[in-house]
mmCIF file of C-alpha atoms in Angstrom:
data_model
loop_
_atom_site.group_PDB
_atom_site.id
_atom_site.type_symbol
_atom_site.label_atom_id
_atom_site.label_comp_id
_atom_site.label_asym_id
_atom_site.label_seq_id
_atom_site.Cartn_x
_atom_site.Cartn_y
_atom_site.Cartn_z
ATOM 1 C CA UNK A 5 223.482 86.902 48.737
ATOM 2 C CA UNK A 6 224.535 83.227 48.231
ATOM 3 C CA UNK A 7 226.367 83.815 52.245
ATOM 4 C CA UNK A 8 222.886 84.210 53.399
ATOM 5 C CA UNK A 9 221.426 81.655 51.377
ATOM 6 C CA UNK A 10 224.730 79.072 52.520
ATOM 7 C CA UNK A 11 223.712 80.214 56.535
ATOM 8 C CA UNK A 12 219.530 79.973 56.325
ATOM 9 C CA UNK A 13 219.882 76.228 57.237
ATOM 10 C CA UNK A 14 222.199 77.088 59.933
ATOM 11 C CA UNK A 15 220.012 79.672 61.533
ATOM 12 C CA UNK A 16 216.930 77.000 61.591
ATOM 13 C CA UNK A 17 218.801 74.461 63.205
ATOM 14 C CA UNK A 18 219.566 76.734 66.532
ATOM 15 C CA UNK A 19 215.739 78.330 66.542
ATOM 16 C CA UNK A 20 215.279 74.343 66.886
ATOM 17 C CA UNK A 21 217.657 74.552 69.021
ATOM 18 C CA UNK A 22 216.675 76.830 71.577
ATOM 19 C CA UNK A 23 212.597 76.101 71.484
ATOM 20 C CA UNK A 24 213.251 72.396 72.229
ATOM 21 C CA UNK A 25 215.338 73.382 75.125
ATOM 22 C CA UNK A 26 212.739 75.403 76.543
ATOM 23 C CA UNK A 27 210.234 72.977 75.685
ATOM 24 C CA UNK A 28 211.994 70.775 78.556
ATOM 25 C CA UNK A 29 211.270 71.744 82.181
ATOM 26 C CA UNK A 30 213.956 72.941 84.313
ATOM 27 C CA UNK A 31 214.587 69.614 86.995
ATOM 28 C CA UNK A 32 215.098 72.104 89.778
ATOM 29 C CA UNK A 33 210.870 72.713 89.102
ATOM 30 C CA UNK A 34 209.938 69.467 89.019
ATOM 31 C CA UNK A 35 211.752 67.965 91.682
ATOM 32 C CA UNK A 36 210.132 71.124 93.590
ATOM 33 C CA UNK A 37 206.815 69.528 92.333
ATOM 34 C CA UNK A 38 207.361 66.330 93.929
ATOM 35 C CA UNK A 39 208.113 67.000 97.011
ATOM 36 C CA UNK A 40 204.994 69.465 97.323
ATOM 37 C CA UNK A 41 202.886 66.754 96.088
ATOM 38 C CA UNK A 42 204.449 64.520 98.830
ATOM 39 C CA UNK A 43 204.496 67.122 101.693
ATOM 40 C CA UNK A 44 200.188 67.383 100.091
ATOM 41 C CA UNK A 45 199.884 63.330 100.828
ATOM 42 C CA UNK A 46 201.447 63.250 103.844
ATOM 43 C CA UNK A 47 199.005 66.541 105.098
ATOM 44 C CA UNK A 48 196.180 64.532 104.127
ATOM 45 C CA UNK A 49 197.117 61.142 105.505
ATOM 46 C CA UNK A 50 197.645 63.455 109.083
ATOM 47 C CA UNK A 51 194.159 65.168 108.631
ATOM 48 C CA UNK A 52 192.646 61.134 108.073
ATOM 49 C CA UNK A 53 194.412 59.944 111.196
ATOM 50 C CA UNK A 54 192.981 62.577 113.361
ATOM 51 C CA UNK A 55 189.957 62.502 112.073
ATOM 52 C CA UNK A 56 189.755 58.523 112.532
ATOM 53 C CA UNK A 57 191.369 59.443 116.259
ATOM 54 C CA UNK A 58 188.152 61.803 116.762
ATOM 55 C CA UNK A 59 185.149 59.314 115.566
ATOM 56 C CA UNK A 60 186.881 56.683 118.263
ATOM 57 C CA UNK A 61 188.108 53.389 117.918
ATOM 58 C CA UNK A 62 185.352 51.220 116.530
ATOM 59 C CA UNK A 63 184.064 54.085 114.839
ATOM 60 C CA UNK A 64 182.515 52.897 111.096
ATOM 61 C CA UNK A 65 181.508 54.742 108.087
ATOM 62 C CA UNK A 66 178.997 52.840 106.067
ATOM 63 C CA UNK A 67 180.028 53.644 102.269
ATOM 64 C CA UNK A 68 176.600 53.366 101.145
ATOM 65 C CA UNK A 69 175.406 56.126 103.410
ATOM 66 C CA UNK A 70 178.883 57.785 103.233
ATOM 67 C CA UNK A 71 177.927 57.947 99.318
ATOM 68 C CA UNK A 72 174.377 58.182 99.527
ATOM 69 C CA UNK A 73 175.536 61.959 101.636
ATOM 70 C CA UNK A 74 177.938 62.800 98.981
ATOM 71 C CA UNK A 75 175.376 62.929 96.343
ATOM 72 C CA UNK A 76 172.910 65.274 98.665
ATOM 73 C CA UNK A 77 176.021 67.641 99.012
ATOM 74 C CA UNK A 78 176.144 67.338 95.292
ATOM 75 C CA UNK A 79 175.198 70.406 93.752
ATOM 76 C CA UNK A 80 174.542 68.753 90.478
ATOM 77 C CA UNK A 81 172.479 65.983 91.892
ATOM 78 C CA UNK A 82 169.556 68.441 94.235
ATOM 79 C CA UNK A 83 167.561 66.390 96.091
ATOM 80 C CA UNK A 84 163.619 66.017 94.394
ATOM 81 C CA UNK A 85 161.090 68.047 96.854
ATOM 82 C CA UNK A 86 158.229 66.185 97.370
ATOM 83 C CA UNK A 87 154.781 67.247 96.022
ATOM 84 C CA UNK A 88 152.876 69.603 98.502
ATOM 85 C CA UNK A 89 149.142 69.122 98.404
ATOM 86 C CA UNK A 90 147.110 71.836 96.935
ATOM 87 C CA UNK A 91 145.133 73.911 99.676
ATOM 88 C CA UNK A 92 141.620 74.733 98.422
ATOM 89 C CA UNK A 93 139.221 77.143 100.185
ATOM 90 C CA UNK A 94 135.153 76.299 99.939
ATOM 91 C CA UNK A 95 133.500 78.933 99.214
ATOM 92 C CA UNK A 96 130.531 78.434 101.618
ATOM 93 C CA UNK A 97 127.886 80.713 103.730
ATOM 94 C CA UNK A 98 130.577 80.834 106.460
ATOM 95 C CA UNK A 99 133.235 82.334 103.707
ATOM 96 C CA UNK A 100 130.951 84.817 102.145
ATOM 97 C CA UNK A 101 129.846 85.725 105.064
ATOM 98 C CA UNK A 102 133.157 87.407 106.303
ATOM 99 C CA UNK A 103 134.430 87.914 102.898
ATOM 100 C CA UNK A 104 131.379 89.809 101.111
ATOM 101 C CA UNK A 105 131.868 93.447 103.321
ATOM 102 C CA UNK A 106 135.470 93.562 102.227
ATOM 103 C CA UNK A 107 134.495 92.901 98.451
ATOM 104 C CA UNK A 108 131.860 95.290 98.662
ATOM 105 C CA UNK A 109 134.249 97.648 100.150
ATOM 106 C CA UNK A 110 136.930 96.946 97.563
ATOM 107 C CA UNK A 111 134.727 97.584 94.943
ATOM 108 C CA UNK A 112 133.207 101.173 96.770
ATOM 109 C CA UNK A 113 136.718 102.180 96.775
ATOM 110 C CA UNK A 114 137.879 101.315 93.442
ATOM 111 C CA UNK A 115 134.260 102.089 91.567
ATOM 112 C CA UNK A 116 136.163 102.240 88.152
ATOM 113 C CA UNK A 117 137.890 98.520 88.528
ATOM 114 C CA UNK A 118 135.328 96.293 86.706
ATOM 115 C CA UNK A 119 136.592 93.466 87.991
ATOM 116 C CA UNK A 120 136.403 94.379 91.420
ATOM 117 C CA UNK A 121 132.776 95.170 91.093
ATOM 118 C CA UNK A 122 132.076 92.169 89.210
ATOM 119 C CA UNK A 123 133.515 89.812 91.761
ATOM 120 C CA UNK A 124 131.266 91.601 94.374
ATOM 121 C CA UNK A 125 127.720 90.805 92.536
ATOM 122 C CA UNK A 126 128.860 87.525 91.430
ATOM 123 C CA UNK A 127 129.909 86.768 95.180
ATOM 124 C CA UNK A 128 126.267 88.343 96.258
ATOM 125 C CA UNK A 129 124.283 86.565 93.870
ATOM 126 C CA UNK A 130 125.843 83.109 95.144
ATOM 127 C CA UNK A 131 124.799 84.197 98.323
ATOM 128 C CA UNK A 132 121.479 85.092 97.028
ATOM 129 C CA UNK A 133 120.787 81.950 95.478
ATOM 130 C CA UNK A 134 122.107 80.009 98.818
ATOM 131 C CA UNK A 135 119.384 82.147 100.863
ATOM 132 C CA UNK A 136 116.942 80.791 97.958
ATOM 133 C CA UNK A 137 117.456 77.623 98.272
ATOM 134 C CA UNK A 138 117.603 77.784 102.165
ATOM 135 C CA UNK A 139 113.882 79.364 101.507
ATOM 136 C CA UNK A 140 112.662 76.487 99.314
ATOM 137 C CA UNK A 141 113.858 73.472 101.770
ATOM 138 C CA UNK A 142 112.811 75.089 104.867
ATOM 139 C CA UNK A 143 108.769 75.432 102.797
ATOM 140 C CA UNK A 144 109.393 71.853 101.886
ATOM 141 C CA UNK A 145 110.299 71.139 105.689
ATOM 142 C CA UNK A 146 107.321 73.010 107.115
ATOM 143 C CA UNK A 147 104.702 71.343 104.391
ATOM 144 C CA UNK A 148 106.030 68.228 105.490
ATOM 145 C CA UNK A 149 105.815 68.995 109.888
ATOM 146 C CA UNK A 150 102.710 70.652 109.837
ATOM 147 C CA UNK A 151 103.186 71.001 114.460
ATOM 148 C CA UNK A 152 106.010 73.875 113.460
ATOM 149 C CA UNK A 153 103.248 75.513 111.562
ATOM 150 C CA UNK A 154 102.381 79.095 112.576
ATOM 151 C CA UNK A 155 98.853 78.570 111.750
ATOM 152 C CA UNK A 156 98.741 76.902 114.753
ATOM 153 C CA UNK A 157 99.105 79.527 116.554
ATOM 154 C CA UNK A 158 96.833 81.598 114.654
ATOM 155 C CA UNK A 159 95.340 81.122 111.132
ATOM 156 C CA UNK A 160 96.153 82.696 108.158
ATOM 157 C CA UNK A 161 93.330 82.437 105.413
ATOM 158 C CA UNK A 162 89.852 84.128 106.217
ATOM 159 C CA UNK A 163 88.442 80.847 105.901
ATOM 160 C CA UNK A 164 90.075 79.601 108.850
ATOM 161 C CA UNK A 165 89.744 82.337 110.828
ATOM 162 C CA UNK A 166 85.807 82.583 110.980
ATOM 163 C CA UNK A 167 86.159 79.301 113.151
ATOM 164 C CA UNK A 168 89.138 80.204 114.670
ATOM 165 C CA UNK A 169 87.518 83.395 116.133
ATOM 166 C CA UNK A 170 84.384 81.558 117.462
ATOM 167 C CA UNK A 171 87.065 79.251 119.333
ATOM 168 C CA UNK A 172 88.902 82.443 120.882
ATOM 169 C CA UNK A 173 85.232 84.169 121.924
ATOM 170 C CA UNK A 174 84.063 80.481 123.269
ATOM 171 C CA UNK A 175 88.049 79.715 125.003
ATOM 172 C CA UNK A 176 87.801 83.347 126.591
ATOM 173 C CA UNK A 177 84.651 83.041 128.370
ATOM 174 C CA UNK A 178 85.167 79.704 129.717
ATOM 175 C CA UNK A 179 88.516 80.740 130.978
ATOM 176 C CA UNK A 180 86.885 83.983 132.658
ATOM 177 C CA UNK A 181 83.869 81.762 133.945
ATOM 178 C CA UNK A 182 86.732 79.178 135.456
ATOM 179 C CA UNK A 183 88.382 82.227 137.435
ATOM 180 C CA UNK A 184 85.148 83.975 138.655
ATOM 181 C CA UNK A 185 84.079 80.471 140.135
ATOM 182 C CA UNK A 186 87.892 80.567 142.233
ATOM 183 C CA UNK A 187 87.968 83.808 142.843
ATOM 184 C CA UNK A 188 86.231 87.826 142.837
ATOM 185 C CA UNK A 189 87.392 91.310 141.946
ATOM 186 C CA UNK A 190 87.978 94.015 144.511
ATOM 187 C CA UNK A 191 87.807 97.741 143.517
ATOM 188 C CA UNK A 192 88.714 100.559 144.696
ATOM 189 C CA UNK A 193 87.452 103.502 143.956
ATOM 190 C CA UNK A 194 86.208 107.504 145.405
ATOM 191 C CA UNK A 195 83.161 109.222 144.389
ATOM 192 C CA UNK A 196 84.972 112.247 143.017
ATOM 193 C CA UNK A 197 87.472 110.355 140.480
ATOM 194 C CA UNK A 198 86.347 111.131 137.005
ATOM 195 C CA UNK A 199 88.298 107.396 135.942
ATOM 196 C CA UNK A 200 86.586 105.525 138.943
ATOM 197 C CA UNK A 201 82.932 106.697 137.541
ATOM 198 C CA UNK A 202 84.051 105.319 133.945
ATOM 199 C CA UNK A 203 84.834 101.878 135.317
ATOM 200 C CA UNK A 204 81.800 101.306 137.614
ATOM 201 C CA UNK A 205 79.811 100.762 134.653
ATOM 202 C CA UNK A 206 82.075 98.355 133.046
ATOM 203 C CA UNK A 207 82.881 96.338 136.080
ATOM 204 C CA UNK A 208 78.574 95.931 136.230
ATOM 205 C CA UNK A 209 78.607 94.333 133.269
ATOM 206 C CA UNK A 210 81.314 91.927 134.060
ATOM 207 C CA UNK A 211 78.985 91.173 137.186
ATOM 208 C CA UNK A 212 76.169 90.209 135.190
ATOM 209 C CA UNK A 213 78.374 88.609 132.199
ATOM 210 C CA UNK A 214 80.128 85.973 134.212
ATOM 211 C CA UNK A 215 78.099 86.119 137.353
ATOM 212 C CA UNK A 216 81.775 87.774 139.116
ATOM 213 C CA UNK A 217 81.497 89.254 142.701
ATOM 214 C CA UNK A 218 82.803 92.524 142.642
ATOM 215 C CA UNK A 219 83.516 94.677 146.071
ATOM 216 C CA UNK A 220 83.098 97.911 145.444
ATOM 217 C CA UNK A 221 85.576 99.814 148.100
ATOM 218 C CA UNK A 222 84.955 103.467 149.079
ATOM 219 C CA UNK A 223 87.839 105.044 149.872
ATOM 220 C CA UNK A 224 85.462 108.342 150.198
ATOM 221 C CA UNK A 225 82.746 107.053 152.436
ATOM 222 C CA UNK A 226 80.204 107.901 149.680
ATOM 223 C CA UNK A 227 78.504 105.732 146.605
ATOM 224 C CA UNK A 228 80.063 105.847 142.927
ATOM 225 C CA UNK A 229 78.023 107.782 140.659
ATOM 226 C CA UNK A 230 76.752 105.928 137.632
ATOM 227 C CA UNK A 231 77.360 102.734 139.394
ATOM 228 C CA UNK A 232 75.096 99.801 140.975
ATOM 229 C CA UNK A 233 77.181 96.933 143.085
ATOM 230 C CA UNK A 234 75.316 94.808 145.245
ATOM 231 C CA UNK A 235 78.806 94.688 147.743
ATOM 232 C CA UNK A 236 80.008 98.372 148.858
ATOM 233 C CA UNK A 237 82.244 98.573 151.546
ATOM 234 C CA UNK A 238 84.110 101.601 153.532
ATOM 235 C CA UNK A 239 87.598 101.874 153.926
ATOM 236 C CA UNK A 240 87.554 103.269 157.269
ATOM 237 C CA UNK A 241 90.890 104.882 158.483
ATOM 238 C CA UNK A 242 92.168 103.639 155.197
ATOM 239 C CA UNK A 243 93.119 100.286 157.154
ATOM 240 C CA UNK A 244 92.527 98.192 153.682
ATOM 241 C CA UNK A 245 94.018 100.522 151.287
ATOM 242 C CA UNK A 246 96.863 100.901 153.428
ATOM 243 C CA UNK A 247 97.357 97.127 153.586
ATOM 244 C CA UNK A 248 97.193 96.550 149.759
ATOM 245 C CA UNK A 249 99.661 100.009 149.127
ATOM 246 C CA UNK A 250 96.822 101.958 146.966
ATOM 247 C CA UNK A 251 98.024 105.244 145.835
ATOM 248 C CA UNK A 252 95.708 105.826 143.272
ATOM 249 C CA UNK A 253 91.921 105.366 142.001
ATOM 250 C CA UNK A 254 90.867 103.264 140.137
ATOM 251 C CA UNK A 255 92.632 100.271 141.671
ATOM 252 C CA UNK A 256 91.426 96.469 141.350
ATOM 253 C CA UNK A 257 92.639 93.280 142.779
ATOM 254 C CA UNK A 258 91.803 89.447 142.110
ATOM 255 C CA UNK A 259 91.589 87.665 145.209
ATOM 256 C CA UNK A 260 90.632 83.912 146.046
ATOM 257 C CA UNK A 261 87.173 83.023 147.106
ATOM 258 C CA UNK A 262 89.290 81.906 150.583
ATOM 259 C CA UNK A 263 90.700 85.583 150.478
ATOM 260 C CA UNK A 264 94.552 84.138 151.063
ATOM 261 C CA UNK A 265 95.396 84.976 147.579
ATOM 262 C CA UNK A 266 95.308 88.477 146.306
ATOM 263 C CA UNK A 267 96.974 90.002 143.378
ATOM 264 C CA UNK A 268 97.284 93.347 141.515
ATOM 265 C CA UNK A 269 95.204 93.542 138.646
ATOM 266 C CA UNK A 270 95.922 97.350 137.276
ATOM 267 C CA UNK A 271 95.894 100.768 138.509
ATOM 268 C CA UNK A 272 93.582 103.360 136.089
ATOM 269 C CA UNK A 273 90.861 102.876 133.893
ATOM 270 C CA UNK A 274 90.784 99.848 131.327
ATOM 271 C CA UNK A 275 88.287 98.871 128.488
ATOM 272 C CA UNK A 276 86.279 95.436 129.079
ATOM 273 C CA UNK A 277 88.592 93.517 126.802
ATOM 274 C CA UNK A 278 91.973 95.225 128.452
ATOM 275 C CA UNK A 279 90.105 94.082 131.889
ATOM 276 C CA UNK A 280 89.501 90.642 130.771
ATOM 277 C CA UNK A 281 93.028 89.947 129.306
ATOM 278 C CA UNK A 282 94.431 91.346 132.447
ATOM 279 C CA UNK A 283 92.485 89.159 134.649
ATOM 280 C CA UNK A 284 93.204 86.104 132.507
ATOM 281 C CA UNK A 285 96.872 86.473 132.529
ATOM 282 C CA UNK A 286 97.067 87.791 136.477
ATOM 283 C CA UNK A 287 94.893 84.449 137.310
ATOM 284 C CA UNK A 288 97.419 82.003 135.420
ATOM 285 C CA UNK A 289 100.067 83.552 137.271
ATOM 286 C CA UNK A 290 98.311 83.193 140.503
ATOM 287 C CA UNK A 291 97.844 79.603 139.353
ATOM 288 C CA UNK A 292 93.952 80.068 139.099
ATOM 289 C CA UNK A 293 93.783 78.676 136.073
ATOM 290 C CA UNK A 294 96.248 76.660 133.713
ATOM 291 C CA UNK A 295 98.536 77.414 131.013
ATOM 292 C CA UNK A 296 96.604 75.447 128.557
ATOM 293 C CA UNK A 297 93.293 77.355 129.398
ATOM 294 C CA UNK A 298 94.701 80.946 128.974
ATOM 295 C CA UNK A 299 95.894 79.600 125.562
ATOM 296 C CA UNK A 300 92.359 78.523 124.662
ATOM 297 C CA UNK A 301 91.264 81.920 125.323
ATOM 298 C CA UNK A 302 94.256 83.899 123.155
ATOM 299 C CA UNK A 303 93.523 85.252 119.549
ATOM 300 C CA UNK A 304 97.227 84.646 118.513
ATOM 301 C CA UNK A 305 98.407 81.308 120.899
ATOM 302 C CA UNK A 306 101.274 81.198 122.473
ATOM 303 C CA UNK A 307 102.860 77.980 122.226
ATOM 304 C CA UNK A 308 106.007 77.820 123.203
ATOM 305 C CA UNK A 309 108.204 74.750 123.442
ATOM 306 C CA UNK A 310 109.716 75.859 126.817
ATOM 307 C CA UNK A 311 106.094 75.772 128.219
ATOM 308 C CA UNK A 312 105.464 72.582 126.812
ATOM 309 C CA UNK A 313 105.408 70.635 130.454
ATOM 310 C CA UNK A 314 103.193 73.315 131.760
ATOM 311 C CA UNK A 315 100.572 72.214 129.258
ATOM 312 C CA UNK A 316 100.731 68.876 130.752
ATOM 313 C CA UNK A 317 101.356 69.619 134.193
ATOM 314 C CA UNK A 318 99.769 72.829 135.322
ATOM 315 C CA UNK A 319 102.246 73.266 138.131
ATOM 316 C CA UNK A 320 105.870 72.430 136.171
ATOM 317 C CA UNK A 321 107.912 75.274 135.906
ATOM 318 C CA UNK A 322 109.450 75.898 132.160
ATOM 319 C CA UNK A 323 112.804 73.822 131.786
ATOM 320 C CA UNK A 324 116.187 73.644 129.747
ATOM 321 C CA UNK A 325 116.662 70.672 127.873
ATOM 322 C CA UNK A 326 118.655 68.472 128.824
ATOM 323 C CA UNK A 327 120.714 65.608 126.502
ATOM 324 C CA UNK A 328 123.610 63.149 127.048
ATOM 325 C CA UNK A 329 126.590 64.869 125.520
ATOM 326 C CA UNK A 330 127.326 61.313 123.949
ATOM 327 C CA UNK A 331 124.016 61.302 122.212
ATOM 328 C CA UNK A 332 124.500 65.224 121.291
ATOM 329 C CA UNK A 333 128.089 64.871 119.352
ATOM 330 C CA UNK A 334 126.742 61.075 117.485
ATOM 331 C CA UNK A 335 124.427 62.977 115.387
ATOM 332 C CA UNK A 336 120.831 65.345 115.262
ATOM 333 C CA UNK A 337 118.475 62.357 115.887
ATOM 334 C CA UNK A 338 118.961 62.920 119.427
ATOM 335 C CA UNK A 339 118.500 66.421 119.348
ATOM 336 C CA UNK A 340 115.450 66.271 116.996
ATOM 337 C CA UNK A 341 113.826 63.748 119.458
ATOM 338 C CA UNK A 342 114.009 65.951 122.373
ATOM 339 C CA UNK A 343 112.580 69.386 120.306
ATOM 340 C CA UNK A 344 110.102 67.356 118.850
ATOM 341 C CA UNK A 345 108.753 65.914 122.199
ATOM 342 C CA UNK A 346 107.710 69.757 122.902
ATOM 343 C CA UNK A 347 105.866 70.239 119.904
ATOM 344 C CA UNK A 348 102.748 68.249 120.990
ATOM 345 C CA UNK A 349 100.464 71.316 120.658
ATOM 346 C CA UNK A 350 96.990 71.280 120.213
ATOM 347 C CA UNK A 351 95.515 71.976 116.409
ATOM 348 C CA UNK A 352 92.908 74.418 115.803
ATOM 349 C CA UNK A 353 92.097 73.447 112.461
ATOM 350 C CA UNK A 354 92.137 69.248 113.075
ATOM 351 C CA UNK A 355 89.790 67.311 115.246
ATOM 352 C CA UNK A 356 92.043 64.337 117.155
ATOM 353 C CA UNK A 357 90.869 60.930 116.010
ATOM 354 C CA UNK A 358 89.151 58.807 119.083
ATOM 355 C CA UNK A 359 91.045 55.608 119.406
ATOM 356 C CA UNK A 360 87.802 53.823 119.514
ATOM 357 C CA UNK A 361 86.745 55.388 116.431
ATOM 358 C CA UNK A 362 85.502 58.428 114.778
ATOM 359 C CA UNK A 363 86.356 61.576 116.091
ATOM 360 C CA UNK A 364 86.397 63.986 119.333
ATOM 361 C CA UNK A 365 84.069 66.614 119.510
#
């Protein structure tokens, strides 16, 4: 016992020993250190020379932008992203318009997603309300331009149109009288056509209406039953009806008081007021009589701004309108000019002022 107390202190003293010895690195690995940390420098001061060899000879780095490219390769240091604006979408006619059949078939296909159907009668009740307000500006707009009025065409209240009638029975005869004076009516007809002998009467009353001449042609040789006309004529050989390519009974034609001008006026039997109309609009076609006074004679008038130079000038032919491109893309003054200039219609419920005073009859 007191041996191995006496050789304790000897025992500690090699443990010491021995760990402080292998504390201390071996020299053989450290000089093998330094020469691999020398062979390292010498690689590196190769790879610097060849590089400098590659970028040429007056080659220079700046070392602010040399740094400045360090820190953007710099993981820690990311470079800050600048702010994208925000895209917004208006939500106008143009939007709904293409976007409202694919909500409403969203919504048909998915009948239990509330919010689907939601955004479909919100989104059709915005268009609702634009179409409402569209409605209110454009009654605004038409209170406050009275020539894009309909009611100039024809009126509306009861009131207006006990005068307005009077006009259209007053406008139709003048416009009738004006034709008869230029030209006449030619007829033909043949004693055994059940149509011809229903229109003999009604063409003797136009006679004596409007003071017409009307020449009765008998394709037959023989007189129309029922019938009185002062002219009667016989198509002999069918020369005439040949000429004007009848085919059928009752056939009439309007032709000039100089007999240069003939036109078709219908082929079968008409009622007085289908007769009249016909020969009204046939006549302004054969330029008979004008634009203007076939309007005068119309229940509903048609005034239409491409015929607004034929108003004025009997003989112009409806036109385009025509603007400088310039004047077109500055703004719609232009534009609103030009349309305007055709709306100088007459007014059936306004007398014009005179400029010396009072008013026009």
């Amino acid at each position: 016992m007191a041996f191995m107390k006496a050789m304790r202190p000897l025992a500690l003293m090699v443990l010491a020993s021995i760990s402080s010895a292998s504390v201390n690195a071996d020299p053989m690995l450290e000089r093998q250190a330094l020469l691999e940390k020398e062979r390292q420098s010498y690689l590196d001061q190769r790879a610097q020379q060849y590089s400098d060899a590659v970028s040429g000879w007056h080659f220079y780095v700046d070392p602010k932008e040399q740094e400045q490219a360090q820190e953007a390769d710099d993981p820690a240091t990311p470079a800050q992203s600048a702010e994208q604006p925000v895209e917004k979408v208006k939500i106008d006619v143009k939007w709904l318009r293409e976007n409202l059949p694919h909500m409403l078939d969203d919504a048909m296909n998915n009948p239990g997603d509330m919010q689907k159907l939601k955004l479909y009668w919100l989104a059709q009740k915005m268009a609702v309300d634009m179409a409402t307000k569209f409605q209110d500006g454009t009654r605004r707009m038409y209170l406050m331009n009275s020539e894009l009025s309909e009611n100039n065409r024809r009126p509306e209240t009861q009131f207006q149109l006990e005068t307005h009638n009077k006009q259209v029975i007053e406008g139709k005869k003048k416009a009738v009288q004006t034709v008869f004076d230029r030209a006449g009516l030619w007829f033909f007809y043949s004693s055994t056509c059940q149509y011809c002998i229903k229109e003999g009467p009604i063409l003797n009353y136009l006679e004596r209406l409007f003071n017409v001449n009307v020449l009765a042609v008998s394709m037959d040789g023989q007189p129309l039953p029922g019938s009185d006309f002062k002219d009667v004529v016989v198509d002999q050989g069918g020369v005439m009806s040949m000429k004007l390519a009848v085919e059928r009974t009752p056939t009439m034609f309007l032709v000039t008081n100089d007999g240069k001008t003939i036109h078709k006026l219908s082929e079968g039997l008409l009622t007085l007021d289908e007769l009249v109309d016909t020969i009204l609009y046939v006549a302004q076609g054969a330029g008979v009589i004008t634009e203007a006074e076939l309007q005068e004679s119309r229940d509903v008038r048609q005034y239409l701004m491409t015929d607004a130079e034929t108003l004025i000038t009997p003989t112009a032919k409806p036109s385009l309108i025509e603007i400088n491109k310039s004047d077109l893309e500055s703004g719609p003054d232009a534009l609103i000019k030009e349309f305007e200039s055709r709306l100088n219609f007459p007014s059936h419920d306004t007398a014009p002022v005179n400029p010396a005073g009072g008013q026009t009859q």
